[in-house]
Amino acid sequence: MLKFLSNSFEDTIHIGKQIGKVLRPGDIVCLEGDLGAGKTALSKGVAISLEISDEVTSPTYTLISEYQGICPLYHMDLYRIDSIEEFEMLGAEELLFGKGISLIEWSERIEDYLPEDKKIIKITILPDGSRQIELKGITL
Ligand SMILES: Nc1ncnc2c1ncn2[C@@H]1O[C@H](COP(=O)(O)OP(=O)(O)OP(=O)(O)O)[C@@H](O)[C@H]1O
Ligand SMILES: [Mg+2]
């Protein structure tokens, strides 16, 4: 398990870029961490490495956003999902096991769907406001 310390939004983007370089099509990456921890910030960094020119954002009612770069990126924000059925109705399963890289915020909501070989990025807000970023299944 790798551990990093991020002291700013820019640090987190940078760590995201490093992660983006080693991800491969088909990878499923769970982004764990409290509201405002920096999950979307890190996703922006990954997108930069995948040469995605659109900005990765998290619109309130969009659960899945698809971006095109070196390979497809599926950015999922499942905070507002009510049930596994809702996830299935979105056709998300096909995306998950497709050719792109999936980055999933609030992946806890669909835990049973996720494969054993999923990668995990856990962001913890430390008392001083900095972020600890732990990687499981990812080597830089
Ligand atoms: N070290 C840091 N890394 C990332 N973001 C930071 C850091 N320090 C402060 N911030 C601020 O914290 C916020 C992180 O927001 P972001 O949307 O990335 O969080 P999130 O984990 O995706 O939240 P949500 O669960 O609501 O989707 C930004 O406003 C950012 O400026
Ligand atoms: Mg977010």
CSV table of N, CA, C and O and ligand atoms in Angstrom, one decimal, residues 39-41 58 75 77 105-106, ligand 2:
chain,number,residue,atom,x,y,z
A,39,LYS,N,-11.9,13.6,-4.0
A,39,LYS,CA,-12.1,12.5,-4.9
A,39,LYS,C,-12.2,13.1,-6.4
A,39,LYS,O,-11.6,12.5,-7.3
A,40,THR,N,-13.0,14.1,-6.5
A,40,THR,CA,-13.2,14.7,-7.9
A,40,THR,C,-11.9,15.4,-8.3
A,40,THR,O,-11.5,15.3,-9.5
A,41,ALA,N,-11.2,16.0,-7.4
A,41,ALA,CA,-9.9,16.7,-7.7
A,41,ALA,C,-8.9,15.6,-8.2
A,41,ALA,O,-8.3,15.9,-9.2
A,58,SER,N,-18.6,17.2,-11.2
A,58,SER,CA,-19.6,16.3,-10.6
A,58,SER,C,-21.0,17.0,-10.6
A,58,SER,O,-21.4,17.5,-9.5
A,75,HIS,N,-16.5,8.4,-15.2
A,75,HIS,CA,-16.4,8.9,-13.8
A,75,HIS,C,-17.8,8.8,-13.2
A,75,HIS,O,-18.8,9.3,-13.7
A,77,ASP,N,-20.3,9.1,-9.9
A,77,ASP,CA,-20.5,9.7,-8.5
A,77,ASP,C,-21.8,9.1,-8.0
A,77,ASP,O,-22.9,9.6,-8.4
A,105,GLU,N,-16.7,7.3,-7.3
A,105,GLU,CA,-16.9,8.0,-6.0
A,105,GLU,C,-18.1,7.3,-5.3
A,105,GLU,O,-19.1,7.0,-6.0
A,106,TRP,N,-18.0,7.1,-4.1
A,106,TRP,CA,-19.1,6.5,-3.3
A,106,TRP,C,-19.3,5.1,-3.8
A,106,TRP,O,-20.5,4.6,-3.9
B,2,MG,MG,-16.8,14.5,-5.9
